mmCIF file of C-alpha atoms in Angstrom:
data_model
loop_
_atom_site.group_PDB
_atom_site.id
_atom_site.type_symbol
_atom_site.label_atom_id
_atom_site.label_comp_id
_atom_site.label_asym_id
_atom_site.label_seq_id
_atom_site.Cartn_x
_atom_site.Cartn_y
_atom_site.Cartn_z
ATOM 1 C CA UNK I 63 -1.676 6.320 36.571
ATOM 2 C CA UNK I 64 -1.516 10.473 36.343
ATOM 3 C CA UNK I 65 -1.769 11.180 32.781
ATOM 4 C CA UNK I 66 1.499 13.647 31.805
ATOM 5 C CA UNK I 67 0.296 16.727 29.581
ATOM 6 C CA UNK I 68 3.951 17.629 30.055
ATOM 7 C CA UNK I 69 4.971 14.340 28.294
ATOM 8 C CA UNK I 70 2.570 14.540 25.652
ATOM 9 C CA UNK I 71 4.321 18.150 24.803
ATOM 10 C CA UNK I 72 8.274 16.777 24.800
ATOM 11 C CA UNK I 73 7.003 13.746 22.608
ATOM 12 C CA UNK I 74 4.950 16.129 20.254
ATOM 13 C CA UNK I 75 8.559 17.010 18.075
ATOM 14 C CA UNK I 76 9.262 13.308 17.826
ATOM 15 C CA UNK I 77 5.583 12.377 16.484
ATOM 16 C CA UNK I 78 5.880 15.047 13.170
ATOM 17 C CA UNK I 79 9.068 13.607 12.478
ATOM 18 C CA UNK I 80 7.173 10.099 12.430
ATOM 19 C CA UNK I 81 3.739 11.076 10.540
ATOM 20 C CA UNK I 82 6.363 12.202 7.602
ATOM 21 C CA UNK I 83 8.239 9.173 7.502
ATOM 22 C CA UNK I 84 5.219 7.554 7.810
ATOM 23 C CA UNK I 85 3.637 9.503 4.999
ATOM 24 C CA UNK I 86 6.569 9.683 3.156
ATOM 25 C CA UNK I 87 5.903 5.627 3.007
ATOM 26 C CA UNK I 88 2.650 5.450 2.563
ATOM 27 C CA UNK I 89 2.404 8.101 0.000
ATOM 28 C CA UNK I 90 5.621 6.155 -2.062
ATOM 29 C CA UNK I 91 4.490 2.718 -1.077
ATOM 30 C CA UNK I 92 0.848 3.175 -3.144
ATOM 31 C CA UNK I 93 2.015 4.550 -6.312
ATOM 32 C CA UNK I 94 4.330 1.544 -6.548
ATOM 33 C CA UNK I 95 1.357 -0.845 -5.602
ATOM 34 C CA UNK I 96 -0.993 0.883 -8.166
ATOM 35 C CA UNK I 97 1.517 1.425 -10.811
ATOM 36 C CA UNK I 98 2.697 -2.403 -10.298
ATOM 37 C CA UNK I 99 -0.602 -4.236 -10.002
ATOM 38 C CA UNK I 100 -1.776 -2.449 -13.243
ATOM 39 C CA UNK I 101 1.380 -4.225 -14.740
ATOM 40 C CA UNK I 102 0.241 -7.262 -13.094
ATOM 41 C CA UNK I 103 -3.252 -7.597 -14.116
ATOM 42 C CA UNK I 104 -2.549 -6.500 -17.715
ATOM 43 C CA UNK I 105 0.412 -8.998 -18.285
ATOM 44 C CA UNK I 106 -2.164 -11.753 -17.008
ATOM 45 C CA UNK I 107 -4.506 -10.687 -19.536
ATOM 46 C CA UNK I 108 -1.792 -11.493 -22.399
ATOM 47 C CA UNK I 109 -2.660 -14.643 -24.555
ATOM 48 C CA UNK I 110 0.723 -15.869 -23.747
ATOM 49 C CA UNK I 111 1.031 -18.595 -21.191
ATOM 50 C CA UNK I 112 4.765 -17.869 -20.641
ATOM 51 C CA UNK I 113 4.102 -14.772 -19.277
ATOM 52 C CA UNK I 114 0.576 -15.084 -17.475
ATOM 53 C CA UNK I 115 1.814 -18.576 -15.537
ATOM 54 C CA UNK I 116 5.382 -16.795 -13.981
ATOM 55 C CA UNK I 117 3.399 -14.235 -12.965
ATOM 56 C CA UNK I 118 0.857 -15.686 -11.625
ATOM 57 C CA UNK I 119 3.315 -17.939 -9.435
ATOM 58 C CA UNK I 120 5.298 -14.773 -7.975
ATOM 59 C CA UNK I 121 2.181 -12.864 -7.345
ATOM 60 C CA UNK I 122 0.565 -16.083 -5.676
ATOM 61 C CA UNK I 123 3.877 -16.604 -3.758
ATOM 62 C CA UNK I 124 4.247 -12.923 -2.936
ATOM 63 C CA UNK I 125 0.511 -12.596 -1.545
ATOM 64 C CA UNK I 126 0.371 -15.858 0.625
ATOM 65 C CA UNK I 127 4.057 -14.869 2.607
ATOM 66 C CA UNK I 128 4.063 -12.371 5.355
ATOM 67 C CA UNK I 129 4.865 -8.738 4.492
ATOM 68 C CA UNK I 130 7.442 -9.069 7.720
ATOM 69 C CA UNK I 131 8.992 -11.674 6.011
ATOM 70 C CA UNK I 132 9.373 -10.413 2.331
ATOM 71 C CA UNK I 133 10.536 -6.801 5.066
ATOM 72 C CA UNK I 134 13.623 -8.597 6.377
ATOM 73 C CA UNK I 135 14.385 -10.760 3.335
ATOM 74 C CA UNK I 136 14.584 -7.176 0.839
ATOM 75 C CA UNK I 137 16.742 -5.831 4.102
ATOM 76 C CA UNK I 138 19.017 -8.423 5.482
ATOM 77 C CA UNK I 139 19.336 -10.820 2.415
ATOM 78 C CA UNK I 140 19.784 -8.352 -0.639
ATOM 79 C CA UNK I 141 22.598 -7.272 1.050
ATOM 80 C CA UNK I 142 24.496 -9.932 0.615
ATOM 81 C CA UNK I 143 23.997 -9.994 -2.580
ATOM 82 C CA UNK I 144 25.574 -6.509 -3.003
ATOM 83 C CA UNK I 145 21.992 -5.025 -3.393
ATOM 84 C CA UNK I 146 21.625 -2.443 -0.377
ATOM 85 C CA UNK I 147 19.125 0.529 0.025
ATOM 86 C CA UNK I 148 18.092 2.934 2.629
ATOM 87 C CA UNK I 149 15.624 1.495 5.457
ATOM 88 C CA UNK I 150 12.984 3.280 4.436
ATOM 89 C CA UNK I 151 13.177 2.454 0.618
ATOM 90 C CA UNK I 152 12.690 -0.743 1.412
ATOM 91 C CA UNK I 153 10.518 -0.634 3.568
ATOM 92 C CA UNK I 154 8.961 1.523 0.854
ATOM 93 C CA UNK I 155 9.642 -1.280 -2.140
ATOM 94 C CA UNK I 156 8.225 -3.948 0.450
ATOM 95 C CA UNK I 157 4.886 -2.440 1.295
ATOM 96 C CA UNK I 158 4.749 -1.381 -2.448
ATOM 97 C CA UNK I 159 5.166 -4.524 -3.669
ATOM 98 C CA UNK I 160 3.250 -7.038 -1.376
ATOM 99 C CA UNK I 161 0.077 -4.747 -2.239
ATOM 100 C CA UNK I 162 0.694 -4.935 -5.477
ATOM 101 C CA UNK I 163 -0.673 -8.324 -5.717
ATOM 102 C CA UNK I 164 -3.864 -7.173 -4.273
ATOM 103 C CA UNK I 165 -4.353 -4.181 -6.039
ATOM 104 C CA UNK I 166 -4.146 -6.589 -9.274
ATOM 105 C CA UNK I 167 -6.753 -8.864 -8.228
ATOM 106 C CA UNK I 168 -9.118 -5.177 -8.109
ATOM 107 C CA UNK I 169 -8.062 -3.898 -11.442
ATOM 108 C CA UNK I 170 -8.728 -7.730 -12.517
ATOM 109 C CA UNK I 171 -12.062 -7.519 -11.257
ATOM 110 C CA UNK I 172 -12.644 -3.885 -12.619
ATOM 111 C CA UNK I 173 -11.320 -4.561 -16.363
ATOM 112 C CA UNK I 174 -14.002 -7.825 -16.193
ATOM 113 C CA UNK I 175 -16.788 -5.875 -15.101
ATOM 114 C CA UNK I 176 -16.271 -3.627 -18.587
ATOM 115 C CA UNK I 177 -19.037 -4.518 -20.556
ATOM 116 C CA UNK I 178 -18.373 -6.953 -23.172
ATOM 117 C CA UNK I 179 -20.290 -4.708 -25.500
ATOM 118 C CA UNK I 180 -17.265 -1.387 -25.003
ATOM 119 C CA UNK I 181 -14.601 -4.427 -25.989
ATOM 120 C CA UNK I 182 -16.974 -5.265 -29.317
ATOM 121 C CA UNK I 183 -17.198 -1.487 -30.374
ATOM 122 C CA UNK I 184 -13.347 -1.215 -30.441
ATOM 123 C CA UNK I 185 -12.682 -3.681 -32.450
ATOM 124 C CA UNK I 186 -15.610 -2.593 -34.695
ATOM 125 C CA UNK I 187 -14.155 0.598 -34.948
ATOM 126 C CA UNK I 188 -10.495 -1.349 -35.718
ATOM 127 C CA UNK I 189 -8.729 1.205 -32.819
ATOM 128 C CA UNK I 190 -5.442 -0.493 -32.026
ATOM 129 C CA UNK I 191 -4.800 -2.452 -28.913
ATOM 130 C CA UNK I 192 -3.180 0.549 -27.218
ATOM 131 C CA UNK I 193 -5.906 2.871 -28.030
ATOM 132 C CA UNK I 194 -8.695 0.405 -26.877
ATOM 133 C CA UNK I 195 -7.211 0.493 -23.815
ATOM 134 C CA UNK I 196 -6.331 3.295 -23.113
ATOM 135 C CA UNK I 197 -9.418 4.930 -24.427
ATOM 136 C CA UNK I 198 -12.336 3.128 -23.667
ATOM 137 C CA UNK I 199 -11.424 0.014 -21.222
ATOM 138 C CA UNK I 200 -8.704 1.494 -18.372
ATOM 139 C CA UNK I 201 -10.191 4.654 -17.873
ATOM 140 C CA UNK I 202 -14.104 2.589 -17.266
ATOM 141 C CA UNK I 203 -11.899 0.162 -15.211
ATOM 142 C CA UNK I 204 -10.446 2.749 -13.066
ATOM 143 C CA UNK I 205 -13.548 4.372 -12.179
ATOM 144 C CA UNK I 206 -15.074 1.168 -10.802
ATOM 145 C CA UNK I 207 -11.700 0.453 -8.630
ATOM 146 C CA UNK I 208 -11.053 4.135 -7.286
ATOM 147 C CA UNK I 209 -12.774 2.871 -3.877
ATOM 148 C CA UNK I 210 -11.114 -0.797 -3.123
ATOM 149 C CA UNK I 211 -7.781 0.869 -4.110
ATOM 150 C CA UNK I 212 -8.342 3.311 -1.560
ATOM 151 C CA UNK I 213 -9.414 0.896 0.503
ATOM 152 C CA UNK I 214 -6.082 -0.934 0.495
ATOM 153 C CA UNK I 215 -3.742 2.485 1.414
ATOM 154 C CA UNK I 216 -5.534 2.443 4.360
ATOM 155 C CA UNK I 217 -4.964 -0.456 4.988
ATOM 156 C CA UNK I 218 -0.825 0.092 4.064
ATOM 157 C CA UNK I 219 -1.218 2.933 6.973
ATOM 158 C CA UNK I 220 -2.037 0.487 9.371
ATOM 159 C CA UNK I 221 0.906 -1.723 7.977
ATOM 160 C CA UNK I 222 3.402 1.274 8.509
ATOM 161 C CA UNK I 223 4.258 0.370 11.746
ATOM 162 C CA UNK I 224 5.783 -3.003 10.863
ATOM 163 C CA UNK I 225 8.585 -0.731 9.485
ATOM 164 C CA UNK I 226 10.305 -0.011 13.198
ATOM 165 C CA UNK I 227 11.810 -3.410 12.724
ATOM 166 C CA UNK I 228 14.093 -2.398 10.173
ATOM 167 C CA UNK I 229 14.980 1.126 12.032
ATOM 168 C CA UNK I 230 12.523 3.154 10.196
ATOM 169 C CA UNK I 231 11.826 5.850 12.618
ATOM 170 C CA UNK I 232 7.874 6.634 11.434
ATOM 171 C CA UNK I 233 5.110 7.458 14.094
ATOM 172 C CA UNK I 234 5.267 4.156 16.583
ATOM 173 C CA UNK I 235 8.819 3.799 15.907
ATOM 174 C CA UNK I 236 9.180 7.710 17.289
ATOM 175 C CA UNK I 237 6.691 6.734 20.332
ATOM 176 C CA UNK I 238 8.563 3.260 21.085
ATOM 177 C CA UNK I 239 12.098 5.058 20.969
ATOM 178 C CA UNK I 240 10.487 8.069 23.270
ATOM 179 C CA UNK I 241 8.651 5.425 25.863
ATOM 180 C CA UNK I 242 12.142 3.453 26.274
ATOM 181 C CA UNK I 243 14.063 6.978 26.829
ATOM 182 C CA UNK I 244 11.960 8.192 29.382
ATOM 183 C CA UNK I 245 10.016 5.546 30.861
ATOM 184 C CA UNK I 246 6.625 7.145 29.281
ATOM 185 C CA UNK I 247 4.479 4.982 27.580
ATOM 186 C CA UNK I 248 0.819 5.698 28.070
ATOM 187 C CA UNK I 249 1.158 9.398 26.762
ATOM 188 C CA UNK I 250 2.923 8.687 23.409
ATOM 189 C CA UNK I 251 1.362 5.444 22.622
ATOM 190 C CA UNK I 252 -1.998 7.048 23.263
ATOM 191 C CA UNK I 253 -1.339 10.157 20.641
ATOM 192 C CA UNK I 254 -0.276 7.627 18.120
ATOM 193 C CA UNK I 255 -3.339 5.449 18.036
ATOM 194 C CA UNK I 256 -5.267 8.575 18.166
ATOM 195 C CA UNK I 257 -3.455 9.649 15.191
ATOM 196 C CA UNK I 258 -3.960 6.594 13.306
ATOM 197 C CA UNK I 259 -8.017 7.041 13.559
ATOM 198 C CA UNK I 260 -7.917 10.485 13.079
ATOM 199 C CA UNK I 261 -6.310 9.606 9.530
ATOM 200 C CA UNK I 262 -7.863 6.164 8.773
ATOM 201 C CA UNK I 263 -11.844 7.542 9.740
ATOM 202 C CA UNK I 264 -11.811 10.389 7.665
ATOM 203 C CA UNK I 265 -9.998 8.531 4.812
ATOM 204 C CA UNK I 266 -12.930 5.637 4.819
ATOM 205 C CA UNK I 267 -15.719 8.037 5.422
ATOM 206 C CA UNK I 268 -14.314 9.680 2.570
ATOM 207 C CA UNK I 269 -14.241 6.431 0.621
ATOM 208 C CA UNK I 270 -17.588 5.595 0.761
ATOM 209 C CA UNK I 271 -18.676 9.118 -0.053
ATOM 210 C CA UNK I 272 -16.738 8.306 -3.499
ATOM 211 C CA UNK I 273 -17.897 5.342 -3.852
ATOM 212 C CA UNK I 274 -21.732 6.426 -3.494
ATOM 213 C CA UNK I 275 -20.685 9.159 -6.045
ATOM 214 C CA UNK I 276 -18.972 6.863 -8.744
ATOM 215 C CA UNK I 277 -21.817 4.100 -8.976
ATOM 216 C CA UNK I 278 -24.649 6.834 -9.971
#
């Protein structure tokens, strides 16, 4: 097969309008996943069993069903419960919220690993609960999970794709649309998995570069 430069230059148009979208969701799609697995984690930290065990049980169900699946429930069920959004908000909501319930298992992990010590000189000091936390134990908690979070929006970019099945145009959504139009598939396919590694590398190069520089 002759590869098409001239095909590659018609599809180019259609691929920016897909890396936004598919920024757009990305970018959207981890604030709501960091914001709402810090809620997470610190509302299973609460000494109250009626909060930590509903929690736990939507998180657990949330994490252990497919992201496609919670995708078409948020798109083709909500509706008929008079609850309707734009594609791409929920595919923004869906991505946001199924990682969510991994990015609480890291700030978990990262509000354990404060030393017991840090917790003992707060209360020695008699701060109040906010200012404990928000003084000495979140921002020693954050530092620790700065990599694995960014671990996990890389791994929502390679997720963003599952979006085409609920008509959100981003990057293979463009190329799939473009292939079926003009009977071209090795030339747009072929930019958009080069564009996927020429985001993802850099990001995890740049990961463990932070990572090296946080543990000193």
């Amino acid at each position: 097969m002759k590869w098409d430069w001239s095909a590659v230059g018609d599809f180019m148009p259609h691929f920016w309008d897909g890396l936004l979208v598919t920024l757009q969701a990305l970018a959207l799609g981890s604030v709501i996943s960091f914001a709402l697995g810090l809620v997470w984690a610190l509302l299973m930290r609460t000494p109250t069993r009626w909060v930590r065990w509903p929690v736990g049980v939507v998180t657990e169900f949330i994490r252990n069903t497919p992201l496609l699946v919670q995708l078409f429930f948020l798109f083709y069920v909500l509706p008929e419960w008079n609850i309707t959004f734009s594609a791409l908000t929920t595919g923004v909501v869906a991505i946001g919220l199924h990682y969510s319930t991994y990015t609480m298992q890291v700030y978990r992990a990262g509000i354990e690993a404060v030393p017991a010590g840090q917790w003992e000189a707060a209360r020695a000091l008699s701060l109040p609960v906010r200012r404990t936390w928000t003084a000495v134990i979140l921002p020693q908690a954050i530092r620790r999970v700065v990599p694995p979070l960014g671990n996990y929006v890389i791994s929502m970019l390679k997720d963003t794709p599952i979006l085409m099945v609920i008509t959100v145009m981003e990057m293979l959504g463009e190329a799939r649309l473009y292939s079926q139009q003009h009977f071209q598939f090795t030339e747009p396919l072929t930019v958009i998995g080069v564009a996927f590694i020429l985001i993802s590398y850099p990001a995890s190069l740049l990961l463990r570069a932070l990572e090296r520089r946080l543990v000193r």
